[in-house]
Amino acid sequence: MPIPAGHHLFVIDIRYTASSEDIESVRAPHMTFIQQCLDDGFILVSGPKVPRDGGLIIAVGESMDAVQARMAQDPFSTAGVVEMTFTEFDPGTRHPTLAALAQQA
């Protein structure tokens, strides 16, 4: 899926700030949220860190504010069990298999 014109890539670094029990209590709704974001093209890839003390997401958005607002709806965020750091980046160099990312819609 190409990145739509006027959109940017973001890395979202998620760090758990609560007990594993608290994290597990909202994991299912968090995963539902992640799947919805994958389905609508907001998230390109996501997964847990190793060791499992958080996760990483690569997302597509119009602006930092838009990405932060969307991630504020994540059940991990609303439950207050994570801290998120957002970084916008330009994928200037990429593997050929990701060339479609450079095509503007």
Coordinates of C-alpha atoms in Angstrom, one line a residue:
M1 CA 0.0 0.0 0.0
P2 CA 1.5 3.3 -1.0
I3 CA 1.8 6.1 1.5
P4 CA -1.0 8.6 0.6
A5 CA 0.2 12.1 -0.6
G6 CA 0.7 14.4 2.3
H7 CA 1.2 11.6 4.8
H8 CA 4.4 10.6 6.7
L9 CA 5.8 7.6 8.5
F10 CA 6.1 7.4 12.3
V11 CA 7.8 5.1 14.7
I12 CA 5.8 4.6 17.9
D13 CA 7.9 3.2 20.8
I14 CA 5.7 1.8 23.5
R15 CA 7.0 1.2 27.0
Y16 CA 5.0 -0.7 29.6
T17 CA 4.6 1.3 32.8
A18 CA 2.4 -1.0 34.7
S19 CA 2.5 -4.6 36.1
S20 CA 2.2 -7.5 33.7
E21 CA -1.2 -8.3 35.2
D22 CA -2.4 -4.8 34.3
I23 CA -1.0 -5.0 30.8
E24 CA -2.7 -8.4 30.3
S25 CA -6.0 -7.1 31.5
V26 CA -6.2 -4.8 28.5
R27 CA -4.2 -6.8 25.9
A28 CA -7.3 -8.2 24.1
P29 CA -8.9 -4.7 23.5
H30 CA -5.5 -3.4 22.5
M31 CA -5.1 -6.1 19.9
T32 CA -8.6 -5.3 18.6
F33 CA -7.5 -1.7 18.2
I34 CA -4.3 -2.7 16.5
Q35 CA -6.2 -4.9 14.0
Q36 CA -8.6 -2.1 13.2
C37 CA -5.5 0.2 12.6
L38 CA -3.9 -2.5 10.3
D39 CA -7.2 -2.9 8.4
D40 CA -7.6 0.8 7.7
G41 CA -3.9 1.3 6.8
F42 CA -2.9 3.4 9.7
I43 CA -0.4 0.8 11.0
L44 CA 2.0 -0.9 8.6
V45 CA 3.7 -3.2 11.1
S46 CA 3.6 -3.7 14.9
G47 CA 4.9 -6.1 17.4
P48 CA 6.4 -6.7 20.9
K49 CA 10.0 -5.8 21.8
V50 CA 12.4 -8.4 22.9
P51 CA 12.6 -8.6 25.8
R52 CA 8.8 -7.9 26.1
D53 CA 8.8 -4.6 27.9
G54 CA 6.8 -2.8 25.3
G55 CA 6.3 -2.7 21.6
L56 CA 7.0 -0.9 18.3
I57 CA 4.7 0.4 15.7
I58 CA 5.3 1.9 12.2
A59 CA 2.3 4.0 11.3
V60 CA 1.2 6.3 8.5
G61 CA -0.3 9.7 9.3
E62 CA -0.9 13.2 8.1
S63 CA 0.8 14.8 11.1
M64 CA 2.3 14.1 14.5
D65 CA -0.8 15.5 16.1
A66 CA -3.0 13.1 14.1
V67 CA -0.9 10.1 15.0
Q68 CA -0.8 11.0 18.7
A69 CA -4.5 11.5 18.7
R70 CA -5.2 8.2 17.1
M71 CA -2.9 6.4 19.5
A72 CA -4.5 8.1 22.5
Q73 CA -7.5 5.9 21.6
D74 CA -5.4 2.7 22.1
P75 CA -6.8 0.8 25.2
F76 CA -3.2 0.7 26.5
S77 CA -3.2 4.5 26.5
T78 CA -6.7 4.9 27.9
A79 CA -5.9 2.4 30.7
G80 CA -2.7 4.4 31.5
V81 CA -0.4 1.3 31.4
V82 CA 2.1 2.5 28.8
E83 CA 4.2 5.5 27.8
M84 CA 4.6 6.2 24.1
T85 CA 7.3 8.0 22.2
F86 CA 6.6 9.3 18.7
T87 CA 9.2 9.9 16.0
E88 CA 8.5 11.0 12.4
F89 CA 10.9 9.7 9.8
D90 CA 11.5 9.9 6.0
P91 CA 12.2 6.4 4.5
G92 CA 14.8 7.8 2.1
T93 CA 16.6 4.5 1.7
R94 CA 14.6 1.3 1.6
H95 CA 14.9 -2.3 0.4
P96 CA 13.4 -2.9 -3.1
T97 CA 10.6 -5.0 -1.6
L98 CA 9.4 -1.8 0.1
A99 CA 9.5 0.4 -3.1
A100 CA 5.7 0.6 -3.2
L101 CA 5.9 2.8 0.0
A102 CA 7.6 5.5 -2.1
Q103 CA 4.7 5.7 -4.6
Q104 CA 2.4 8.5 -3.8
A105 CA -1.4 7.9 -4.3

